[in-house]
Tab-separated table of C-alpha atoms in Angstrom:
chain	number	residue	atom	x	y	z
A	83	MET	CA	63.685	-24.918	132.091
A	84	LYS	CA	62.001	-28.644	131.555
A	85	VAL	CA	58.880	-28.867	129.128
A	86	ASN	CA	55.886	-29.430	130.691
A	87	LYS	CA	54.382	-31.904	127.706
A	88	ARG	CA	50.957	-32.503	129.830
A	89	GLY	CA	50.312	-29.442	130.248
A	90	ILE	CA	51.028	-28.133	126.500
A	91	VAL	CA	49.074	-30.646	125.231
A	92	ALA	CA	46.415	-30.650	126.940
A	93	ALA	CA	45.967	-26.692	125.947
A	94	GLY	CA	46.545	-27.482	122.416
A	95	ALA	CA	45.831	-31.284	121.890
A	96	ILE	CA	42.677	-32.739	118.879
A	97	ALA	CA	41.238	-35.346	118.713
A	98	ILE	CA	42.792	-38.024	115.891
A	99	VAL	CA	40.084	-38.255	114.044
A	100	SER	CA	39.606	-33.924	113.722
A	101	THR	CA	43.365	-34.491	112.798
A	102	LEU	CA	42.662	-36.451	109.845
A	103	THR	CA	40.211	-34.896	108.947
A	104	LEU	CA	41.055	-30.803	108.493
A	105	ALA	CA	42.541	-31.287	104.989
A	106	GLY	CA	38.283	-32.526	104.024
A	107	CYS	CA	37.426	-29.259	106.461
A	108	ALA	CA	40.148	-26.667	104.618
A	109	ALA	CA	39.000	-27.617	100.916
A	110	GLY	CA	35.814	-26.796	102.262
A	111	ASN	CA	35.869	-23.680	103.466
A	112	SER	CA	34.421	-21.001	101.554
A	113	GLY	CA	34.794	-18.396	103.868
A	114	ASP	CA	38.314	-16.657	103.142
A	115	GLU	CA	37.666	-13.368	101.774
A	116	THR	CA	40.805	-13.440	99.740
A	117	SER	CA	39.570	-16.778	98.088
A	118	ASP	CA	40.856	-16.810	94.373
A	119	SER	CA	39.732	-21.298	93.969
A	120	GLN	CA	37.128	-22.388	93.209
A	121	ASP	CA	37.822	-25.737	95.208
A	122	GLY	CA	38.724	-24.314	99.072
A	123	GLY	CA	40.525	-21.085	98.822
A	124	LYS	CA	43.731	-19.317	99.575
A	125	LEU	CA	46.559	-19.203	102.163
A	126	VAL	CA	49.013	-16.262	102.111
A	127	VAL	CA	52.488	-17.016	104.159
A	128	TRP	CA	54.634	-14.443	104.800
A	129	VAL	CA	58.609	-16.162	104.863
A	130	ASP	CA	61.971	-14.812	104.422
A	131	ALA	CA	62.538	-13.975	101.063
A	132	GLU	CA	65.210	-16.614	101.408
A	133	ARG	CA	63.144	-19.500	102.327
A	134	VAL	CA	60.656	-19.590	99.360
A	135	ASP	CA	61.912	-21.984	97.326
A	136	ALA	CA	62.323	-24.315	99.946
A	137	LEU	CA	58.317	-24.033	100.881
A	138	GLN	CA	57.588	-23.818	97.092
A	139	GLY	CA	56.730	-27.473	97.154
A	140	ALA	CA	55.199	-28.483	100.232
A	141	ALA	CA	52.527	-25.482	98.930
A	142	ASP	CA	52.013	-26.760	95.565
A	143	ALA	CA	51.785	-30.447	97.233
A	144	TYR	CA	48.571	-28.762	99.008
A	145	GLU	CA	47.123	-27.433	96.990
A	146	GLU	CA	46.917	-30.539	94.933
A	147	LYS	CA	45.567	-32.209	97.386
A	148	THR	CA	43.266	-29.961	98.834
A	149	GLY	CA	42.523	-27.715	96.727
A	150	VAL	CA	43.586	-24.033	98.821
A	151	LYS	CA	45.798	-22.218	96.506
A	152	VAL	CA	49.723	-20.846	98.633
A	153	GLU	CA	50.650	-18.130	97.907
A	154	LEU	CA	53.735	-17.487	99.172
A	155	THR	CA	55.157	-13.930	99.590
A	156	GLY	CA	58.746	-13.167	100.227
A	157	LYS	CA	59.183	-10.731	102.821
A	158	SER	CA	62.246	-9.263	105.005
A	159	VAL	CA	62.780	-10.144	107.891
A	160	ASP	CA	63.347	-6.378	109.272
A	161	ASP	CA	60.163	-5.891	108.735
A	162	MET	CA	57.920	-8.478	108.901
A	163	LYS	CA	56.909	-8.840	112.158
A	164	ASP	CA	55.683	-5.060	112.893
A	165	ASP	CA	54.293	-5.068	109.364
A	166	PHE	CA	52.686	-8.406	110.357
A	167	ILE	CA	50.996	-6.702	113.891
A	168	GLN	CA	49.755	-3.375	112.051
A	169	GLN	CA	47.850	-5.525	108.984
A	170	VAL	CA	46.226	-8.416	110.655
A	171	PRO	CA	43.926	-6.590	112.406
A	172	THR	CA	42.842	-4.411	109.298
A	173	GLY	CA	42.489	-7.594	107.639
A	174	LYS	CA	44.625	-7.275	105.834
A	175	GLY	CA	47.531	-9.124	106.413
A	176	PRO	CA	48.847	-12.858	106.474
A	177	ASP	CA	46.900	-16.211	107.431
A	178	ILE	CA	50.401	-17.271	107.728
A	179	VAL	CA	53.634	-15.646	108.790
A	180	MET	CA	57.635	-17.492	109.733
A	181	GLY	CA	59.052	-15.577	112.368
A	182	ALA	CA	61.571	-16.386	115.753
A	183	HIS	CA	59.811	-17.577	119.506
A	184	ASP	CA	60.935	-14.443	121.296
A	185	TRP	CA	58.284	-12.331	119.074
A	186	LEU	CA	55.116	-14.274	120.813
A	187	GLY	CA	55.265	-11.887	123.718
A	188	GLU	CA	54.926	-9.075	121.627
A	189	LEU	CA	52.265	-10.928	119.281
A	190	SER	CA	49.888	-12.440	121.995
A	191	THR	CA	49.677	-9.034	123.549
A	192	ASN	CA	48.675	-7.412	120.409
A	193	GLY	CA	46.157	-10.299	120.120
A	194	VAL	CA	47.320	-10.931	116.499
A	195	VAL	CA	48.116	-14.781	116.274
A	196	ALA	CA	46.142	-18.285	116.927
A	197	PRO	CA	46.299	-21.339	118.533
A	198	ILE	CA	47.975	-24.335	117.135
A	199	GLU	CA	46.867	-27.891	117.547
A	200	LEU	CA	49.862	-30.008	117.065
A	201	GLY	CA	47.892	-33.080	118.649
A	202	ASP	CA	50.266	-35.909	118.910
A	203	SER	CA	52.781	-34.569	116.620
A	204	SER	CA	54.210	-32.598	120.033
A	205	ASP	CA	56.348	-35.296	120.979
A	206	ASP	CA	57.858	-34.938	117.427
A	207	TYR	CA	59.744	-31.974	117.976
A	208	LEU	CA	63.231	-31.366	120.286
A	209	PRO	CA	62.241	-30.405	123.821
A	210	VAL	CA	63.247	-26.990	123.853
A	211	ALA	CA	61.347	-26.119	120.385
A	212	LEU	CA	58.375	-26.975	121.684
A	213	GLN	CA	59.037	-24.624	125.353
A	214	ALA	CA	59.805	-22.269	122.758
A	215	ALA	CA	56.715	-22.640	120.698
A	216	THR	CA	54.330	-22.636	123.987
A	217	TYR	CA	53.071	-19.317	125.882
A	218	GLU	CA	51.316	-19.224	128.960
A	219	GLY	CA	50.375	-22.846	128.639
A	220	THR	CA	49.531	-22.866	124.482
A	221	VAL	CA	51.059	-23.175	121.442
A	222	TYR	CA	51.492	-20.841	119.203
A	223	MET	CA	54.282	-21.627	116.804
A	224	LEU	CA	54.943	-24.158	114.130
A	225	PRO	CA	58.554	-24.602	115.059
A	226	TYR	CA	61.648	-25.434	111.685
A	227	ALA	CA	64.771	-24.391	113.825
A	228	VAL	CA	67.081	-24.025	116.599
A	229	GLU	CA	69.552	-22.153	116.713
A	230	ASN	CA	72.138	-21.662	120.173
A	231	ILE	CA	76.067	-20.688	120.407
A	232	ALA	CA	78.605	-23.112	121.748
A	233	VAL	CA	82.652	-23.214	121.807
A	234	LEU	CA	84.537	-23.622	117.955
A	235	ARG	CA	87.644	-24.917	118.641
A	236	ASN	CA	90.732	-25.126	115.904
A	237	ALA	CA	91.199	-28.633	116.445
A	238	ASP	CA	94.771	-28.112	114.929
A	239	LEU	CA	95.842	-26.257	117.771
A	240	VAL	CA	93.957	-28.072	120.920
A	241	PRO	CA	93.171	-31.681	119.544
A	242	GLU	CA	91.155	-32.768	122.438
A	243	ALA	CA	88.133	-31.217	124.085
A	244	PRO	CA	88.289	-29.041	127.109
A	245	THR	CA	86.734	-30.381	130.867
A	246	SER	CA	86.156	-27.136	132.539
A	247	PHE	CA	86.808	-23.532	131.850
A	248	ASP	CA	89.475	-23.456	133.866
A	249	ASP	CA	91.076	-26.369	131.503
A	250	MET	CA	90.040	-24.064	128.156
A	251	VAL	CA	91.884	-21.093	129.416
A	252	SER	CA	94.852	-23.241	130.093
A	253	LYS	CA	95.333	-24.682	126.899
A	254	GLY	CA	94.428	-21.330	124.490
A	255	THR	CA	93.272	-17.588	124.302
A	256	PHE	CA	89.378	-17.847	124.202
A	257	VAL	CA	87.504	-15.156	122.857
A	258	VAL	CA	84.089	-14.114	123.254
A	259	GLU	CA	82.071	-10.932	121.707
A	260	GLN	CA	81.246	-8.020	124.155
A	261	GLY	CA	81.971	-4.861	123.266
A	262	ALA	CA	81.745	-1.800	125.469
A	263	GLU	CA	77.814	-2.120	126.428
A	264	GLY	CA	78.977	-6.283	127.133
A	265	ASN	CA	76.930	-9.053	125.387
A	266	PRO	CA	74.797	-11.026	128.093
A	267	TYR	CA	73.332	-13.895	124.618
A	268	HIS	CA	77.110	-14.829	124.966
A	269	LEU	CA	77.260	-14.490	128.615
A	270	TYR	CA	74.795	-16.612	129.742
A	271	PRO	CA	75.269	-19.606	130.454
A	272	PHE	CA	78.086	-19.474	131.931
A	273	GLN	CA	75.415	-17.296	134.324
A	274	THR	CA	73.062	-19.945	134.651
A	275	ALA	CA	76.575	-22.320	135.420
A	276	PHE	CA	76.169	-20.454	138.482
A	277	GLY	CA	72.449	-21.211	139.676
A	278	ALA	CA	70.890	-18.055	138.518
A	279	PRO	CA	68.503	-18.033	135.097
A	280	VAL	CA	67.020	-14.507	134.813
A	281	PHE	CA	63.529	-15.737	134.860
A	282	GLY	CA	61.704	-18.497	137.159
A	283	THR	CA	59.465	-21.014	135.903
A	284	ASP	CA	55.834	-21.607	135.890
A	285	GLU	CA	54.081	-24.943	136.973
A	286	SER	CA	53.455	-25.194	132.514
A	287	GLY	CA	57.005	-24.828	132.529
A	288	SER	CA	56.388	-21.160	131.285
A	289	TYR	CA	59.034	-18.577	132.879
A	290	ASP	CA	57.609	-16.411	135.469
A	291	PRO	CA	57.695	-12.119	135.267
A	292	THR	CA	57.325	-11.799	139.024
A	293	ASP	CA	59.904	-14.661	139.546
A	294	LEU	CA	63.210	-12.408	138.663
A	295	GLN	CA	66.208	-14.844	139.638
A	296	LEU	CA	68.789	-12.055	138.112
A	297	GLY	CA	69.370	-10.836	142.458
A	298	SER	CA	69.348	-15.133	144.092
A	299	GLU	CA	72.777	-15.956	145.486
A	300	GLY	CA	74.104	-17.815	142.016
A	301	GLY	CA	73.335	-14.501	140.722
A	302	PHE	CA	76.189	-12.471	142.970
A	303	ALA	CA	78.319	-15.547	142.819
A	304	PHE	CA	78.236	-15.005	138.586
A	305	ALA	CA	78.860	-11.489	139.688
A	306	ASP	CA	81.975	-12.206	141.262
A	307	TRP	CA	83.235	-14.422	138.907
A	308	LEU	CA	82.674	-11.779	136.240
A	309	GLY	CA	85.368	-9.570	137.913
A	310	ALA	CA	87.718	-12.108	138.731
A	311	GLN	CA	87.358	-13.175	134.463
A	312	GLY	CA	87.738	-9.157	133.854
A	313	ALA	CA	90.779	-8.863	135.829
A	314	ALA	CA	92.110	-11.686	134.457
A	315	GLY	CA	91.817	-10.590	130.976
A	316	THR	CA	89.868	-13.442	129.863
A	317	LEU	CA	86.893	-11.864	129.430
A	318	ASN	CA	87.706	-7.809	127.306
A	319	THR	CA	84.722	-5.495	126.548
A	320	ASP	CA	87.181	-4.621	123.830
A	321	ILE	CA	86.643	-7.665	122.034
A	322	ASP	CA	83.522	-6.921	120.071
A	323	GLY	CA	82.076	-9.446	117.289
A	324	GLU	CA	84.738	-8.598	114.335
A	325	ILE	CA	87.826	-8.427	116.701
A	326	ALA	CA	86.437	-12.299	118.110
A	327	LYS	CA	86.456	-13.597	114.775
A	328	GLN	CA	89.800	-12.306	112.869
A	329	GLN	CA	91.128	-13.350	116.235
A	330	PHE	CA	89.443	-17.218	115.575
A	331	LEU	CA	90.126	-16.946	111.612
A	332	ASP	CA	94.344	-15.699	112.526
A	333	GLY	CA	95.112	-18.294	115.091
A	334	THR	CA	95.438	-16.033	117.417
A	335	ALA	CA	92.577	-17.503	119.768
A	336	ALA	CA	91.886	-21.606	119.760
A	337	PHE	CA	88.410	-20.759	121.376
A	338	TRP	CA	85.377	-19.063	119.960
A	339	LEU	CA	82.202	-19.308	120.845
A	340	THR	CA	79.833	-17.787	118.909
A	341	GLY	CA	76.902	-19.566	116.894
A	342	PRO	CA	76.390	-21.702	113.494
A	343	TRP	CA	76.284	-18.194	111.408
A	344	ASN	CA	80.027	-17.801	112.264
A	345	VAL	CA	81.020	-21.817	110.893
A	346	GLY	CA	81.421	-20.742	107.710
A	347	ALA	CA	83.576	-17.773	107.972
A	348	ALA	CA	86.458	-20.349	110.030
A	349	THR	CA	85.601	-23.100	107.294
A	350	ASP	CA	86.642	-21.215	104.469
A	351	ALA	CA	89.329	-19.931	106.829
A	352	GLY	CA	90.865	-23.767	106.342
A	353	ILE	CA	90.307	-23.786	109.903
A	354	ASN	CA	89.933	-27.126	111.190
A	355	VAL	CA	86.727	-26.356	113.406
A	356	ALA	CA	85.667	-28.922	116.146
A	357	ILE	CA	82.442	-28.054	118.047
A	358	ASP	CA	82.596	-28.312	121.762
A	359	PRO	CA	80.337	-28.100	124.435
A	360	ILE	CA	80.539	-24.990	126.833
A	361	PRO	CA	82.656	-25.466	129.457
A	362	SER	CA	81.234	-24.529	132.833
A	363	PRO	CA	83.135	-22.414	135.540
A	364	THR	CA	81.312	-24.524	138.338
A	365	GLY	CA	80.393	-27.724	137.452
A	366	GLU	CA	77.515	-27.353	136.980
A	367	THR	CA	75.911	-27.588	133.538
A	368	ALA	CA	76.152	-24.371	131.322
A	369	SER	CA	72.915	-23.888	129.348
A	370	PRO	CA	72.855	-21.243	126.404
A	371	PHE	CA	69.955	-19.561	125.244
A	372	ALA	CA	67.864	-20.952	122.294
A	373	GLY	CA	67.018	-19.727	119.431
A	374	VAL	CA	63.731	-21.522	117.409
A	375	LYS	CA	62.196	-20.429	114.081
A	376	GLY	CA	58.600	-21.230	113.221
A	377	PHE	CA	55.406	-19.792	111.784
A	378	PHE	CA	53.063	-18.427	113.528
A	379	VAL	CA	49.183	-18.035	112.301
A	380	SER	CA	47.066	-15.354	112.380
A	381	SER	CA	44.156	-14.118	114.549
A	382	GLU	CA	42.165	-12.992	112.166
A	383	SER	CA	43.443	-15.042	109.808
A	384	LYS	CA	39.418	-16.836	107.387
A	385	ASN	CA	40.901	-20.633	106.976
A	386	LYS	CA	42.456	-21.416	110.345
A	387	VAL	CA	41.426	-24.962	109.764
A	388	ALA	CA	43.360	-24.822	106.427
A	389	ALA	CA	46.526	-22.779	107.962
A	390	ASN	CA	46.692	-25.213	110.911
A	391	ASP	CA	46.672	-28.070	108.461
A	392	PHE	CA	49.223	-26.451	106.165
A	393	LEU	CA	51.088	-25.770	109.365
A	394	VAL	CA	51.509	-28.976	111.100
A	395	ASN	CA	50.804	-31.867	108.354
A	396	TYR	CA	53.361	-30.078	105.487
A	397	LEU	CA	55.748	-28.125	107.149
A	398	GLY	CA	55.460	-30.176	109.929
A	399	THR	CA	57.357	-32.762	108.175
A	400	GLU	CA	61.248	-34.250	107.977
A	401	ASP	CA	60.962	-33.303	103.924
A	402	VAL	CA	60.096	-30.015	104.282
A	403	GLN	CA	62.668	-29.639	107.363
A	404	LEU	CA	65.133	-30.630	106.207
A	405	GLU	CA	64.570	-28.627	102.552
A	406	LEU	CA	64.566	-25.787	105.369
A	407	PHE	CA	67.755	-26.792	106.785
A	408	LYS	CA	69.410	-26.839	103.431
A	409	ALA	CA	68.417	-23.316	103.049
A	410	GLY	CA	69.660	-21.330	106.265
A	411	ASN	CA	72.217	-24.572	107.574
A	412	VAL	CA	70.146	-24.209	111.010
A	413	LEU	CA	69.696	-27.469	113.223
A	414	PRO	CA	65.742	-28.671	112.462
A	415	ALA	CA	63.535	-28.816	115.257
A	416	LEU	CA	61.212	-32.430	114.172
A	417	THR	CA	63.608	-33.868	116.018
A	418	ALA	CA	63.871	-36.801	112.921
A	419	ALA	CA	64.787	-34.561	110.647
A	420	ALA	CA	67.585	-32.708	113.261
A	421	ASP	CA	69.046	-36.277	113.735
A	422	SER	CA	69.029	-36.643	109.535
A	423	ALA	CA	70.809	-33.334	109.512
A	424	ALA	CA	73.086	-34.505	112.474
A	425	SER	CA	74.823	-36.615	110.304
A	426	ASP	CA	77.546	-33.593	109.828
A	427	PRO	CA	79.262	-33.631	112.906
A	428	ILE	CA	79.616	-29.621	112.900
A	429	ILE	CA	75.278	-29.438	113.322
A	430	ALA	CA	75.902	-32.735	115.558
A	431	GLY	CA	78.074	-30.793	117.387
A	432	PHE	CA	75.554	-27.737	118.059
A	433	GLN	CA	72.549	-29.873	118.423
A	434	ALA	CA	74.677	-31.770	121.380
A	435	VAL	CA	74.717	-28.602	123.181
A	436	GLY	CA	71.460	-27.354	122.293
A	437	ALA	CA	69.908	-30.131	124.627
A	438	ASP	CA	70.897	-28.171	127.664
A	439	ALA	CA	69.859	-25.171	125.926
A	440	VAL	CA	66.666	-23.325	127.265
A	441	PRO	CA	64.363	-20.768	125.222
A	442	MET	CA	65.602	-16.893	125.027
A	443	PRO	CA	62.416	-15.732	127.336
A	444	ALA	CA	59.517	-14.765	124.707
A	445	ILE	CA	57.783	-12.570	127.454
A	446	PRO	CA	57.088	-8.701	127.592
A	447	ALA	CA	59.506	-8.457	131.413
A	448	MET	CA	62.203	-9.049	128.751
A	449	GLY	CA	62.159	-6.345	127.346
A	450	SER	CA	62.976	-5.041	130.612
A	451	VAL	CA	66.049	-7.081	131.118
A	452	TRP	CA	68.588	-6.588	128.483
A	453	GLN	CA	68.160	-2.369	128.302
A	454	PHE	CA	70.100	-2.962	131.774
A	455	TRP	CA	71.840	-6.032	131.876
A	456	GLY	CA	74.704	-6.117	129.416
A	457	VAL	CA	75.547	-2.155	130.431
A	458	ALA	CA	75.973	-4.228	133.988
A	459	GLU	CA	78.424	-7.088	133.326
A	460	ALA	CA	80.720	-4.987	130.775
A	461	ALA	CA	81.012	-2.644	134.046
A	462	ILE	CA	82.032	-5.447	136.225
A	463	ILE	CA	84.242	-6.845	133.882
A	464	ASN	CA	85.735	-3.824	133.353
A	465	GLY	CA	86.664	-3.449	137.161
A	466	ALA	CA	83.589	-2.067	138.382
A	467	ASP	CA	82.426	-3.860	142.312
A	468	PRO	CA	80.350	-6.516	141.418
A	469	THR	CA	78.272	-6.887	144.450
A	470	THR	CA	76.881	-3.296	144.382
A	471	THR	CA	76.567	-3.700	140.402
A	472	TRP	CA	75.322	-6.247	140.083
A	473	GLN	CA	72.134	-5.435	142.819
A	474	LYS	CA	71.384	-2.526	140.477
A	475	LEU	CA	70.954	-4.537	137.584
A	476	VAL	CA	68.753	-5.959	139.761
A	477	ASP	CA	66.469	-3.039	141.001
A	478	ASP	CA	66.322	-1.648	137.670
A	479	VAL	CA	65.438	-4.027	135.953
A	480	THR	CA	62.973	-4.998	139.350
A	481	ALA	CA	61.177	-1.016	138.389
A	482	ALA	CA	61.466	-1.493	134.730
A	483	ILE	CA	58.988	-4.587	135.136
A	484	LYS	CA	56.514	-3.282	137.631
């Protein structure tokens, strides 16, 4: 999915003069009901408790520059989204909340987020990050990190990267998390290689819930491939996340399709890890999902101008995004910071794979896909007829969306 920057910028851009005067406007805003600063009010920012220290320097610098106090409140990521949705309408929520891009459909539907004006800085972000931050042509999130899966290879067992899926399987055991109910997130790169994304996109590059692509010719070809891999034992629903990890750690498997969150376990086990592109079963690009993390502005914030300024001009800087990278070891969304972080070959490997990634759909209709998708894939891997099982998946999802 390609980024339509013209549509994005048109929806969210502001004049350069306005951008340069944001700080002054923020400092003069005395309408913040939570204000306790004589100079310019206060911004309450909810963040993952593990990221508070990484953001404190930016918060202090903003207060020193503008007089607007930035209060960082550490929250559990498990509760943050629901608490935000519940509190914003009451006026008790924060001005800014940290979260994941796939919250966007729910946040937008509930009317709790305001657009963000990136201005010329929209060109400074990785394309997939900018696309993920955009919903129905409008930017709602300041992205700070991009995460996707790739192939971890035990370079001591297999010195060279495979050239295709079949080449990978011939060189060593391949493991990928599945489980009894399947795991379409991890299998999605192979599905896209058959030309079967979940949804098509509209002219702005946004996912179109009326254009379900699961039922395309490529979708059924992918289903046939799944059945063949199940019959060959290459894909196995008995392999859950822990079993996949253990087989890679003990050297039973040479290849493991997973994300950066598992690299530490492999390196700690003394494995010489290389990060490879996801080998395609068709010759076409295998595009994994990208998950993008960022910051949203509350629709009920009394200090939206200051909130926008703080995000774009402080959190959207290379130094701050690298501080966030150090706290979480996830590729920064800002291109300059990503390139700096990629001096680490592991990060560089994930960045290279991420260049072909597509944002996980944030539209509400995606919820109707997840509940049927993995179960259907697991059934096919375990021997169910690919055509009839995939058709039932398409029919179930179509009915649920309607």
